[in-house]
Short mmCIF file of C-alpha atoms in Angstrom, two decimals:
data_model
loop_
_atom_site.label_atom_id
_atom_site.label_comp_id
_atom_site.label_asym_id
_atom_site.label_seq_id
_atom_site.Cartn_x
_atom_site.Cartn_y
_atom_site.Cartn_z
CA UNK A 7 36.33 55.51 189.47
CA UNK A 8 33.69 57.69 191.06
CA UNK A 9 32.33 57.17 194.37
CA UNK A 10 28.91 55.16 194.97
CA UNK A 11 26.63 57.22 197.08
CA UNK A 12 24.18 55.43 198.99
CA UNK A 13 21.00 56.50 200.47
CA UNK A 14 21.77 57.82 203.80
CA UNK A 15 19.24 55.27 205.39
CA UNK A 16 20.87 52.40 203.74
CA UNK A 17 24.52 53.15 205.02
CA UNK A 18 24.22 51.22 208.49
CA UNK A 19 22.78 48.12 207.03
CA UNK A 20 25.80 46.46 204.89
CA UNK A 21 27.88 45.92 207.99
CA UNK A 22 24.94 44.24 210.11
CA UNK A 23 24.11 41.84 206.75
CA UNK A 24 28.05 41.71 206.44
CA UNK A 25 28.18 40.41 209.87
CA UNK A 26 25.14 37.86 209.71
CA UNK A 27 26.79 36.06 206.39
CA UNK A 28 29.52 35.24 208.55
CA UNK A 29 28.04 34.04 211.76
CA UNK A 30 25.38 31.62 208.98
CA UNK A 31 28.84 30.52 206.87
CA UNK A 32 30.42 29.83 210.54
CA UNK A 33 27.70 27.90 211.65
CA UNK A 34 27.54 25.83 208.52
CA UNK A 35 31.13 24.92 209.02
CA UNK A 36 31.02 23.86 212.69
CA UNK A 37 27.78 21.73 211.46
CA UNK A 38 30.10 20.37 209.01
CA UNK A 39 33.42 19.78 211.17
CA UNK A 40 30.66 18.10 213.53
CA UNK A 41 29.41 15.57 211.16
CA UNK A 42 32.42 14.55 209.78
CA UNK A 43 33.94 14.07 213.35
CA UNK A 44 30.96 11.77 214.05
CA UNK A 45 31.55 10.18 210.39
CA UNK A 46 35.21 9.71 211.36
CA UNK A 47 34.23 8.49 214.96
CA UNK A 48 31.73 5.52 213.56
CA UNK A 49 34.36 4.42 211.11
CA UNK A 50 36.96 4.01 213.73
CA UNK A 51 34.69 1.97 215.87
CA UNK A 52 33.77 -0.14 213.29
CA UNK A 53 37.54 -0.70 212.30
CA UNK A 54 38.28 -1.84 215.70
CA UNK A 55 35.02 -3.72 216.03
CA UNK A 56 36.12 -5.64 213.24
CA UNK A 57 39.59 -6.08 214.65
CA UNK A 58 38.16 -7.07 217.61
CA UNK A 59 35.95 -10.09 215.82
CA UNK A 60 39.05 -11.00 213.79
CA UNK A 61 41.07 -11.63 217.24
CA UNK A 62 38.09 -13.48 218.77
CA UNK A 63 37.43 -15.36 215.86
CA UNK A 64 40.81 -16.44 216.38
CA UNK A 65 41.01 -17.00 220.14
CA UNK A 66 37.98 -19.00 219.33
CA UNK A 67 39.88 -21.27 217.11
CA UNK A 68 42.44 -21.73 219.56
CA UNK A 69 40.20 -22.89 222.34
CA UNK A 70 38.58 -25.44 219.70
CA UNK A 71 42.22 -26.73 219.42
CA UNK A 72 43.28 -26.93 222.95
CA UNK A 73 39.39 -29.08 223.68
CA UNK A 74 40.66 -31.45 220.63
CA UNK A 75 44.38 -31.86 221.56
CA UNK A 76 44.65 -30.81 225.17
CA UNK A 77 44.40 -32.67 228.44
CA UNK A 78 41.04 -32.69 230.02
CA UNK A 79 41.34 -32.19 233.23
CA UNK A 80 39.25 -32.12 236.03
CA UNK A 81 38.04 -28.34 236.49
CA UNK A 82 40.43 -27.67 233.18
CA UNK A 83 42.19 -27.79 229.97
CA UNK A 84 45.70 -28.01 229.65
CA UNK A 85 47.97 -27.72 226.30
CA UNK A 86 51.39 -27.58 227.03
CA UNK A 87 52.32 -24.87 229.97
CA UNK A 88 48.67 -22.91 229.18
CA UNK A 89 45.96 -23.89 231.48
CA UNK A 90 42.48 -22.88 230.74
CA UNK A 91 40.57 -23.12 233.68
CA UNK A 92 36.30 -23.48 233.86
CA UNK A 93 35.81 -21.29 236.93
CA UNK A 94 36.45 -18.59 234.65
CA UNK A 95 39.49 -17.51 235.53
CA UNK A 96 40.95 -15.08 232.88
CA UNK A 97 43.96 -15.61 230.39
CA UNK A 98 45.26 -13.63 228.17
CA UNK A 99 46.35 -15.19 224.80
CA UNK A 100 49.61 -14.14 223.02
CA UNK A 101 46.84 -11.94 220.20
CA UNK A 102 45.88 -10.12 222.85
CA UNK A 103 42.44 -11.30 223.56
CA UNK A 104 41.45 -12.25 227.01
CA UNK A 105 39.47 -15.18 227.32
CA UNK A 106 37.56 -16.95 229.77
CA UNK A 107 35.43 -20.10 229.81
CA UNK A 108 32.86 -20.69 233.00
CA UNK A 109 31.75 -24.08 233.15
CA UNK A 110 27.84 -24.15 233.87
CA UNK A 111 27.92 -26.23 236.98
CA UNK A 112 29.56 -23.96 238.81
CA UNK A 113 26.39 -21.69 238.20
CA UNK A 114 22.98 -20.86 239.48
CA UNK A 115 20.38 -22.47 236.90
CA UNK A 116 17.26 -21.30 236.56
CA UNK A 117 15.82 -24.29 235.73
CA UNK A 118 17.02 -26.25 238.43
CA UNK A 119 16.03 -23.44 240.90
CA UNK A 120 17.48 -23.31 243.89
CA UNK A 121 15.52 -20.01 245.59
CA UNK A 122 17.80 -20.06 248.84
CA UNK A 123 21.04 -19.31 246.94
CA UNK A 124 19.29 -16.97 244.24
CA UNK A 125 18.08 -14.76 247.14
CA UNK A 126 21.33 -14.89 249.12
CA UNK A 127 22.82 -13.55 245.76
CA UNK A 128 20.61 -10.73 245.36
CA UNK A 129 21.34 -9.34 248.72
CA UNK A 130 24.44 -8.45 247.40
CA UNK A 131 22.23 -6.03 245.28
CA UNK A 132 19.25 -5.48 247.32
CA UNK A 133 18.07 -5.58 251.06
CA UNK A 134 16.73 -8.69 252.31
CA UNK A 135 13.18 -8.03 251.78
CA UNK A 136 13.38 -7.21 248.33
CA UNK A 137 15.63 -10.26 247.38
CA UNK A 138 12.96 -12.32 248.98
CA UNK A 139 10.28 -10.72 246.63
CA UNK A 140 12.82 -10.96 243.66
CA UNK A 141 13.30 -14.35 244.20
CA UNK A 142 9.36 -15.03 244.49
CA UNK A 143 8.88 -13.49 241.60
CA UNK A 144 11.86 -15.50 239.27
CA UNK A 145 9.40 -18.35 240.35
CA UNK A 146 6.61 -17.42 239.58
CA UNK A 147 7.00 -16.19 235.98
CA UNK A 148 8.28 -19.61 235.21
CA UNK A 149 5.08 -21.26 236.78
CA UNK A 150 1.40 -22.21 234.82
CA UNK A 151 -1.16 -20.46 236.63
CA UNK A 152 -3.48 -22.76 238.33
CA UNK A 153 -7.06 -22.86 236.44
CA UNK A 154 -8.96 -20.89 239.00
CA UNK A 155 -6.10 -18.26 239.28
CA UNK A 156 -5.64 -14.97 237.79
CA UNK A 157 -3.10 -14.98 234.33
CA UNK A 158 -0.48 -12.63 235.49
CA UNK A 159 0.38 -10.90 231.72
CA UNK A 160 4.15 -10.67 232.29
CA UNK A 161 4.40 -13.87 233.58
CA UNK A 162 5.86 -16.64 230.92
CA UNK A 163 4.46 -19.62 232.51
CA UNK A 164 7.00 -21.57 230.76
CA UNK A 165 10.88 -21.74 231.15
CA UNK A 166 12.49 -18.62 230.19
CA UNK A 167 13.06 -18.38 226.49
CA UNK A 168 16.39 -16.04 227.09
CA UNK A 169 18.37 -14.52 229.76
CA UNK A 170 17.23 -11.11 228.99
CA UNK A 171 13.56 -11.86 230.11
CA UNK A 172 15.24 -11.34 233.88
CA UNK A 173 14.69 -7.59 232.87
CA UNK A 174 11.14 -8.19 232.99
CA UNK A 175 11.23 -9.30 236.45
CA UNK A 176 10.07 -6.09 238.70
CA UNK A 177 13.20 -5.34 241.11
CA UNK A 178 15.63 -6.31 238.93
CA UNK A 179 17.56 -3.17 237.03
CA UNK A 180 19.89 -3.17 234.14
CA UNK A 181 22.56 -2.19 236.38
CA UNK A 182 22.35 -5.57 238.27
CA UNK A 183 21.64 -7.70 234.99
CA UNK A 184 24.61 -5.96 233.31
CA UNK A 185 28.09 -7.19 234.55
CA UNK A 186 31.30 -4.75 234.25
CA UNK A 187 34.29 -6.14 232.23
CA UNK A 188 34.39 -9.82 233.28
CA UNK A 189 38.13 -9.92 233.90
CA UNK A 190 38.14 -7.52 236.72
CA UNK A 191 35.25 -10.07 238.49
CA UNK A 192 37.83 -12.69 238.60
CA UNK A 193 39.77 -10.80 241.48
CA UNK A 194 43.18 -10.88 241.51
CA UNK A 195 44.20 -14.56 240.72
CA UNK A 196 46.61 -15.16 238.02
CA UNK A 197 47.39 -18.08 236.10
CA UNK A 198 51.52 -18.73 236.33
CA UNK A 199 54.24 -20.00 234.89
CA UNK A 200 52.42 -19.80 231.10
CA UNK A 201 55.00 -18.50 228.06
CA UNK A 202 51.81 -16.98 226.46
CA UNK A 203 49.63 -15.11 229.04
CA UNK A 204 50.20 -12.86 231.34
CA UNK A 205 49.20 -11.87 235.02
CA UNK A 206 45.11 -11.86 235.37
CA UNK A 207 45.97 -8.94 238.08
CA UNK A 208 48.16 -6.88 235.85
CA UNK A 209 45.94 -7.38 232.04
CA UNK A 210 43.37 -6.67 234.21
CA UNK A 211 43.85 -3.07 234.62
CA UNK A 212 45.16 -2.19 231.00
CA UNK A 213 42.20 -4.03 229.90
CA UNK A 214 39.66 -1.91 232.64
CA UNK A 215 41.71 1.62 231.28
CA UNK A 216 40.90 0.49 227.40
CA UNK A 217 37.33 -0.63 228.47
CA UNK A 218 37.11 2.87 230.07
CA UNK A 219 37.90 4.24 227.19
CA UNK A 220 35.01 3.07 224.97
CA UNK A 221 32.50 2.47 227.37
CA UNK A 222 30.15 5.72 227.93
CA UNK A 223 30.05 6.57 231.57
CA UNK A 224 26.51 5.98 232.36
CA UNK A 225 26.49 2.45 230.54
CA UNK A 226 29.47 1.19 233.06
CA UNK A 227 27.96 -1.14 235.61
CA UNK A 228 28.87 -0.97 239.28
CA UNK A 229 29.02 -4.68 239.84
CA UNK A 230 31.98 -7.05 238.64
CA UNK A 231 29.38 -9.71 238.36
CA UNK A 232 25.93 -9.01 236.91
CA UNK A 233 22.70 -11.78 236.86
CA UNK A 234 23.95 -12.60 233.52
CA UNK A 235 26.64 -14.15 234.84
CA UNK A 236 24.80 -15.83 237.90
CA UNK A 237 22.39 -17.31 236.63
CA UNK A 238 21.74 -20.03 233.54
CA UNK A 239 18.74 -20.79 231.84
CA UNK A 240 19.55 -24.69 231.69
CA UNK A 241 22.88 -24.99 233.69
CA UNK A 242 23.24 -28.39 235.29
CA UNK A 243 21.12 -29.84 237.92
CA UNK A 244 24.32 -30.46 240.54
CA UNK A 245 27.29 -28.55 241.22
CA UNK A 246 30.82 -28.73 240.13
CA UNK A 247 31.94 -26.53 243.28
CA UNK A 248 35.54 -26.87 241.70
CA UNK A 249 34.32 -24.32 238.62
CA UNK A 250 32.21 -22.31 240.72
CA UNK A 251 33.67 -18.35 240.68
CA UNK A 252 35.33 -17.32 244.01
CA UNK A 253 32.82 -14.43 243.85
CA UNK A 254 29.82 -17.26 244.08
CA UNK A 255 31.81 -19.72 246.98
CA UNK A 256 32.58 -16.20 249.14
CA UNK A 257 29.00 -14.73 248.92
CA UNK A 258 26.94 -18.17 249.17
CA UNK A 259 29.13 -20.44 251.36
CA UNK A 260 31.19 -17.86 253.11
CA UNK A 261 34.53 -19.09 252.49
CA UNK A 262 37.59 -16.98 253.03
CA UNK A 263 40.03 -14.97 251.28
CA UNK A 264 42.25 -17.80 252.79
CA UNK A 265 40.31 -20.40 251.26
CA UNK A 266 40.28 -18.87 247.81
CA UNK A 267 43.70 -18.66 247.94
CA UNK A 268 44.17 -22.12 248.66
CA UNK A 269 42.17 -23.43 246.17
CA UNK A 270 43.61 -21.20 243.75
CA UNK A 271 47.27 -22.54 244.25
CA UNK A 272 46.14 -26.13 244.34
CA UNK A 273 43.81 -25.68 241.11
CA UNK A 274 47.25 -23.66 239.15
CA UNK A 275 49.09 -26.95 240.13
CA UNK A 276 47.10 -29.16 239.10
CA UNK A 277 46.70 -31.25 242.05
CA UNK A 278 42.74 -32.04 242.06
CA UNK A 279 43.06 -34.29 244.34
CA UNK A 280 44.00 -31.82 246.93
CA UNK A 281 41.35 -29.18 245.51
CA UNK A 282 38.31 -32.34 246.21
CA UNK A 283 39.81 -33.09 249.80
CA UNK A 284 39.64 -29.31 250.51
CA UNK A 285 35.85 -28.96 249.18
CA UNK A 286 35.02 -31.62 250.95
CA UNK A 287 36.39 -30.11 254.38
CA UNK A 288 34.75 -27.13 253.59
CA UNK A 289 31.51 -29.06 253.45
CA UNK A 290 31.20 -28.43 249.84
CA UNK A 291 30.04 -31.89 248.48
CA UNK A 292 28.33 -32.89 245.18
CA UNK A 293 27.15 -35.91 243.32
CA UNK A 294 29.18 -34.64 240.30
CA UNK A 295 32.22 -33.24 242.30
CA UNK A 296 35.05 -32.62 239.75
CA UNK A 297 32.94 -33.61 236.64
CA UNK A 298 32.32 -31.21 234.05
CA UNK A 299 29.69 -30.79 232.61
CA UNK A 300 30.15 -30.37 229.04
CA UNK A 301 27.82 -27.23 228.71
CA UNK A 302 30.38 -23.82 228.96
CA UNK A 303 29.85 -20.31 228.78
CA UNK A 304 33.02 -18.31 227.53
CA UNK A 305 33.85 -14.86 227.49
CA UNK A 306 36.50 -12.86 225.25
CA UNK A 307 37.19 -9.42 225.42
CA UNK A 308 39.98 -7.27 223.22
CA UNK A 309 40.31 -3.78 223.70
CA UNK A 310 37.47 -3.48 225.70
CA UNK A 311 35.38 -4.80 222.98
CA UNK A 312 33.42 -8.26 224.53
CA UNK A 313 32.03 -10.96 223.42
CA UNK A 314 30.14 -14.02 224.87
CA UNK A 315 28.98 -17.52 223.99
CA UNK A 316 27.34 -20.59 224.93
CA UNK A 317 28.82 -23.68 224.23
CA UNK A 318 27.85 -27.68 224.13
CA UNK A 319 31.47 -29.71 224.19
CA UNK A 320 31.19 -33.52 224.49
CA UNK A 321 33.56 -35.54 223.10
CA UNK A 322 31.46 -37.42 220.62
CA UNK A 323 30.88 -34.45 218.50
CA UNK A 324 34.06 -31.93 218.98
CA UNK A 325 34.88 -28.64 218.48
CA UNK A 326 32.05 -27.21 220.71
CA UNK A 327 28.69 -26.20 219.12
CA UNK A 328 27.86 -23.13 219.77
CA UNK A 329 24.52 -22.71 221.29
CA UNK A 330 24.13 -18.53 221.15
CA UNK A 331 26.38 -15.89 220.30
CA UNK A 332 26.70 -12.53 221.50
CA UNK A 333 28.97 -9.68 219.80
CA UNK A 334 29.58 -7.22 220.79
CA UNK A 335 28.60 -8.30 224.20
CA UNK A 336 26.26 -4.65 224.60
CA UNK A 337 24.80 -3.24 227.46
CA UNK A 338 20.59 -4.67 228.05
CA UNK A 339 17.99 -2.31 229.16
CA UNK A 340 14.93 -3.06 230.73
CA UNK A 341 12.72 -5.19 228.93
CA UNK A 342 8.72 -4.68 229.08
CA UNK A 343 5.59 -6.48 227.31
CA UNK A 344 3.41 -3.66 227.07
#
């Protein structure tokens, strides 16, 4: 075979074209490895989202049985040794799925505003000054301008069509809308002696590692217990203080770790009697003491995957109706009306 001679100017430039063919076919494959990682990433999410909805569909069923079967009791249900309590107190079902149901008495309602309590529970968020302006404003956007006054464009002048409109409310961020994973709000009570749920304390923290997990870092709220949770469009007009979160009775009536505990061991007993007497020492009394109130919101969440929904139970029309229905249970960003 004889030898190719090249020009002598066209010696150096095979290696340098040699060299760029590689680095383009090298690029093209990391774009490729890239997009099929995503491609692999999205389909595992959506596997386990639909796992997830599976489970909670089924969790879901199993509340609807223990409301037609179980024992109503005063602040819960009971169905055998499992104990579903409405102060949303977390249990874990033997599927995995960790529910908890908050009855709406034990909440702040929007409707039925109560501006004292609203602003002491946004100074847990804000300084004093800037709860009070908050608070003002919650009011206001609810309320028809009077026919001489100025029409305020964010304001509603109506009752609040959703929870989310709190985002349009200046001084309120995502971060304290948003809530972290409900069953590490609960603290560290546990429901006992139950042959198919485990410690709150102890799911708690493999369900906070698998939440972890999935959740980006910058969409992971600081507070256990967001507005969402707080505050009800429609709620009830009196309080059940035996439903109300530990969370709410420490930061707007000041009780004490001592307190809680009490009422948690008397409320895993069973023995409302002893959980009204306390209240009522604790100057904690109601019109509707002890009475639900029919309207619940409940909470699942499997595999850090959550899910949320309002509920109407009343015994004349059971299972529950479900009023709204949010899943996945996502993060909300601020919401304008520009």
């Amino acid at each position: 075979m004889q030898n190719i001679h090249l020009p002598y100017r066209q010696r150096g430039v095979i290696l340098p074209l040699t060299l760029i063919i590689i680095a383009v076919l090298i690029i093209m494959g990391s774009i490729l490895l890239k997009r099929n990682a995503t491609l692999i990433e999205q389909a595992q999410m959506q596997r386990d989202r639909w796992q997830a909805r599976l489970n909670i569909n089924d969790a879901e069923q199993r509340l609807y049985y223990t409301f037609l079967a179980g024992i109503d009791e005063p602040a819960a249900f009971r169905l055998g040794d499992v104990q579903l309590r409405l102060d949303g107190t977390p249990v874990e079902l033997s599927n995995g799925v960790t529910v908890s149901i908050q009855d709406q008495a034990g909440l702040l309602s929007v409707r039925y505003l109560r501006p004292a309590l609203i602003e002491q529970w946004l100074r847990a968020f804000m300084p004093v000054a800037q709860a009070q302006n908050v608070t003002a404003r919650i009011t206001a956007f609810q309320q028809r301008p009077q026919e001489e006054g100025p029409v305020r464009e964010s304001a509603r002048q109506a009752m609040m069509r959703s929870q989310d409109e709190l985002l349009v409310i200046d001084g309120i961020t995502p971060e304290q809308y948003n809530s972290a994973p409900y069953i590490a709000a609960s603290g560290n009570s546990s429901v006992s002696g139950q042959s198919n749920t485990r410690s709150a304390q102890a799911s708690s923290a493999a369900a906070n590692d698998n939440a972890d997990s999935k959740i980006p870092a910058y969409l992971r709220p600081s507070q256990p217990y967001g507005l969402k949770d707080v505050l009800m469009l429609s709620g009830a007009s009196s309080f059940n203080y035996a439903t109300m979160p530990p969370a709410l009775l420490k930061r707007l009536y000041n009780l004490t770790d001592a307190d809680i505990e009490r009422l948690d061991r008397l409320k895993r007993q069973s023995n409302w009697r002893a959980v009204a007497s306390t209240l009522q020492d604790l100057g904690l009394v109601s019109s509707r003491a002890m009475i639900p109130s029919g309207r619940y919101i409940i909470r699942y969440q499997y595999q850090g995957i959550t899910a949320r929904g309002d509920y109407r139970a009343r015994t004349v029309d059971l299972p529950p109706k479900r009023r709204s229905w949010y899943f996945p249970d996502q993060y909300r960003n601020r919401i304008t009306t520009k």
